[in-house]
Each structure stands twice: as structure tokens, then as C-alpha cells.
């Protein structure tokens, strides 16, 4: 039976909790309610209140307490109810957790899980794709799985990782994407991109929900004779530059796609690295497709206009194919 | 539970009956009757508008996204909102819809807002009660709980700076009091003796989290002494009790004595949002609290005190149904904003 993205994350967390008694969960409404998106459903029943800690509405305390517990040898997995509210715990993440190891060689092996992304008509405060707030902070690992298989493998790696990991789960994927999960134990390494679809003419470098947008566009371009390769980055920091450059060297054209807004988005970083390191291999400019620089609007027509989609990507792919 | 009107003072003050606190507020009987009828109107209007939104428009798919209502808590925004002056600055939270009506926002604008139409206060850019209007001195919340508190503190400091005797009012839930912003904002306001009235709707839950997991003190009001601020606990399902406490709190703030906290004990007669069946709430609590419906209590009081007849009460409800029908009609005919508007308004210049 295929597992959904949300089931895969739950499974990954459960396995790690069974494997390691130091792993525990904390966050708002994660216990009896099972979390706003039910990621932790059944965890309280299985592991009890000692290991599934319902907290007050105190994001700064959630992250800070996770850091403190990690100093004591525990492996905290903190849930932020919506990635938008991670700002309320921002200082603890970017100044406390991120800088411990470098300053005084004290690792803070915490995982901060955050449901992100739009497409659910959540409006400006329940839709943000805010990974770039963290990719600019050295010391953090930033992970955004696009598939159920990766979601499980990556949450397990995140929990085992000895550095703070910000784990962005895309809300629109929770119940929409499914995979037949590998039998038995497996992990997916942090820092390793995946060639999601092989192609010859153009590389689309993307991550999170946009991988599926890219897949739809790639299917359409195939009918037009353009073969699109899709690189699913899976992790932004540390970045798997090798896989990106290898793909671009093969196809000689690249589009970077992300749901976050354009300016200061991670796409700029990828585009810069490609032009710095594979300029001679390029047969066209590195393009970016991202959301425009506005807050995420609420009403369906505005949100639709805001989000990158297959139509918009096809347009860019056609342009680049002709270049 | 707040079965009877339990007006007890916070830790810094002796327990006293509210009537004794405010003899001047025990006004002429006809003023009281007028207040009672206006309270009933706004409470019933809020109830009706939210019923339509949550139980019809949302279920019909005409409202998408998150819907949060204040069913059973209407006395709190109404009692306090009617105690505010038009020149006071209001910072509603997510179960305080009546404040918008009291400030003259039309029900049709609210329906259009919830339906994401151009006729809504945010022109479809934001949804539900995330709306404001500076001309009406109504500030839109952001989603992050308690983020309004420091902002309201700043508004109150500005009022003092400008030498006016207005007040900034801010509403929030029990859960919001766990946020650092709540504490930082209040501490700043109390240190500066800013004219800030803080109104907590303690509905005993924050999403699925009961009070016992939110705070180790018994009452939200118990937090006040730590900031050197007076507080009072009031029956949040008694609109006149809320009103009288609010009048007193505002007088305190206007007199330059600094912030004042009112904790309104109430109950969330609904899930956290429209998609939440609230299975985690023991059923008997809903049953007990439904006996304390602020609207039915007000109606009974109006009849008991001779402040109005049952015909007059029925006329209030009939008027609200008419207004609501017309408002929905109007909102449904309001167009969505055009996608070409997407990029407008990120900056002023
Ligand atoms: C900082 C922050 N964290 C989490 C949330 C998600 N959330 C929305 S409302 C809510 C509960 C609020 O409880 P309370 O303050 O008691 O207000 P009530 O809804 O009961 O009126 C939560 C956890 C949020 N909006 N903001
Ligand atoms: Mg509450």
C-alpha cells in the first residue's frame, strides 16, 4: 500500500523514537490532537506524555527548550504549527542553535519541523515558503522533501544529524503525494540532491512542492520534443552542487524554480553558482521562476496568480528551448 | 466556572462587587435599557453573521481557508467595544467580530472579506477576520498570537505622547498569554504607564490545549501583579458585567494610571476553527456552557428588568436576519479582485 507524505513522515519519526529513547517530540497541539496536520497522530498513545510534549503557545520556548535538551543528550523534534510562526522562535534558531557548534563546539542536534507553503488559501500567514530565512544562516541544515519516500528517509536522517535541521514539510503535499515505501529500514542522506527525472535539453532545478509542478511541465514539454531533466535538491544547505553542475553540463540550459518569492530567494544562489562554475557549458541564460515579491494573497484568483505553476514554467521552458 | 457574576479583583486589589466600584456607572435605568438593547443587537448580529459564514458559506465552499468564530463569547467584544470611545484605538483578536460592527463596518463588507471579494476590507488579499481600517481605528491582526500586544502598547504610548486621553484596547485569548510578545508588550506599557486596556477572552482552550497545559497559574489575571498592573476577573458571558469592567479599566487608563487587565471567563462553543470537531472537549462542558449563552441571558434580563418586550427582542432578530440576507447577496455579487492587482500595494511609493 502506498503511503502518503504525512504518513511517511509519521512513520519516520515513529521508527526513530522506537530506535532511540532519547528522541522526543514537543510542540503545540501535537499530543491528543495529533498536530494541526495530524503528523503526530497516535504518537501520544504509543509513547506517552513523557516523549510527546504539548507546549503552550511559545515558539521561542519550544526551540530554546529543544536546544537545552539537546545539550543534555536528548534528540528533540520540535513542531512549529505553521512555518509562518517560526519567526516567533527565530532568535533561538538563527542565533542560539545555529552558532553553538562554531563558537564553542557544542552541537545542538535538534530538528525543527515546519509545515510550509501555499495552495491551501491560507493567506499571508499560513502559506509562506520561508526557507530563505534560514539558508542565509550558516550552521543550519535546511531540508525540504518533495516525495513521501524522501520525507521518511530525510526525517530519519534529520533526527540522527548532529546539527540543527530545519525540516520544511509542504502542506499541500501531506495528503496529495504517495509512494510505495521501501521495505524495512532506510534513510535518505541530507545534502544529496536527486535526479527526479532524466532529460537531455533543459535542467529544472527545484525542490519541495515545485518538483511536482516541474514534473507536470516536463510531461507537457515532452510532447513538444523538449526533454526536461528535473533536479530535486531535497536539501538546500548543505547544497549538492555536484548534482546541479553535472545536470547543467549535460543539458546546457537551466531554470531554477521555487515557490518562495523571487528576490533573495534560494534560486539566486543556484543561478550564481551555475554561472560561476558552468558558464562555459551554458547555451542560454539561467532563468528563474518564483513567486512575485508580494505577501501570499488569500483569495483564489490572486493566490493562483501568485504561485508558480506548470503553465508559467512551460512558458519559460519554451522560451529557453528556442534560445 | 463562572455560573454567577463572579467579579473578583486581581491579586493587587481586594475582592469587591463591581457595582460598588462604579457608582457613577450604575446609570439611569433608561440608559441601561438602551445599552442592553444595543448589546443584544451586536451580540446577535455577530452570532448570525458567524453562523452564516461557518455553517453555510464555508460548508458550501464559498468561504475557503480558515474560519474562526466567537460563538458563545459575543459578550466580550460587545461589552468592551461599547465602552470604548470612537477615538480609542482597537486591536481585535480572532473572535471579536462585533468590534467591527460597533465601529461601523457593514456586514456586507465582512461577508465579502470572508469570500475573498474585492468588496472586503482587504480586497481579497487576506481572509477572514484579518482585516482592519485605520480610519475606524481598527487594527488588523496578524496570525501570530499576541503580536498585537506590543503594537497596542506602542499605540498607547503614542496617545500619551500626543497628550490625548484616549485608550488603546487589545483583545487576546488565554493561549496568547504564553507568547513572549505578550509579556514584553505589557511590561513596556506598564513601565511607561501607557493607557492600554487588555481584554482576555479566557475560553479555556487554545486550539486543543486546555488551560492546565497553557499556564501553571489559575487565572490569566494572576499574571498582572508581576507587571505591577491591576486586573479583574469578570463573567465573560454577561455583557453588562464586561461593559462595566471595561468602563472602569478605561477610566483607570485615561487617568494616567497605566494598563489594566480584564480577564473574561468564557467558553469556546465551537471547535478551534470550522474544520475542528473538538472531540478533545468533554461534551458536558458544551452542555453546561450553553446554559450560559450570553445572548439568551441578555434577552432574559431585558424581559426581567422591563427594558424591552419580547416583541422588541423579536424585532431585533428579524432586523438582523434581513440585514444579513441582504449583506450576503451583496457580497456574492462583489467580484473577485482582478489578478492584475497582485503586485499593487506592496510599497507606498
Ligand atoms: C505564534 C502562533 N503560534 C501558533 C498559532 C496557531 N494558533 C492559532 S490560534 C491558536 C490558539 C489560540 O488560543 P487562544 O489564544 O486561547 O485564543 P482562542 O483561539 O482560544 O480564542 C493557535 C495555537 C498562532 N496563530 N500563532
Ligand atoms: Mg483560548
PDB file of C-alpha atoms and ligand atoms in Angstrom, chain B residues 173-175 201-206, ligand 2:
ATOM      1  CA  UNK B 173      -7.069  34.619  24.142  1.00  0.00           C
ATOM      2  CA  UNK B 174      -5.739  32.658  27.085  1.00  0.00           C
ATOM      3  CA  UNK B 175      -3.233  30.884  24.866  1.00  0.00           C
ATOM      4  CA  UNK B 201     -11.158  36.031  26.423  1.00  0.00           C
ATOM      5  CA  UNK B 202     -10.334  33.053  28.583  1.00  0.00           C
ATOM      6  CA  UNK B 203     -12.316  30.401  26.751  1.00  0.00           C
ATOM      7  CA  UNK B 204     -10.294  27.670  28.463  1.00  0.00           C
ATOM      8  CA  UNK B 205      -8.808  26.230  25.319  1.00  0.00           C
ATOM      9  CA  UNK B 206      -6.166  27.222  22.848  1.00  0.00           C
TER      10      UNK B 206
HETATM   11 MG1  LIG C   2      -8.480  30.309  24.195  1.00  0.00          MG
END
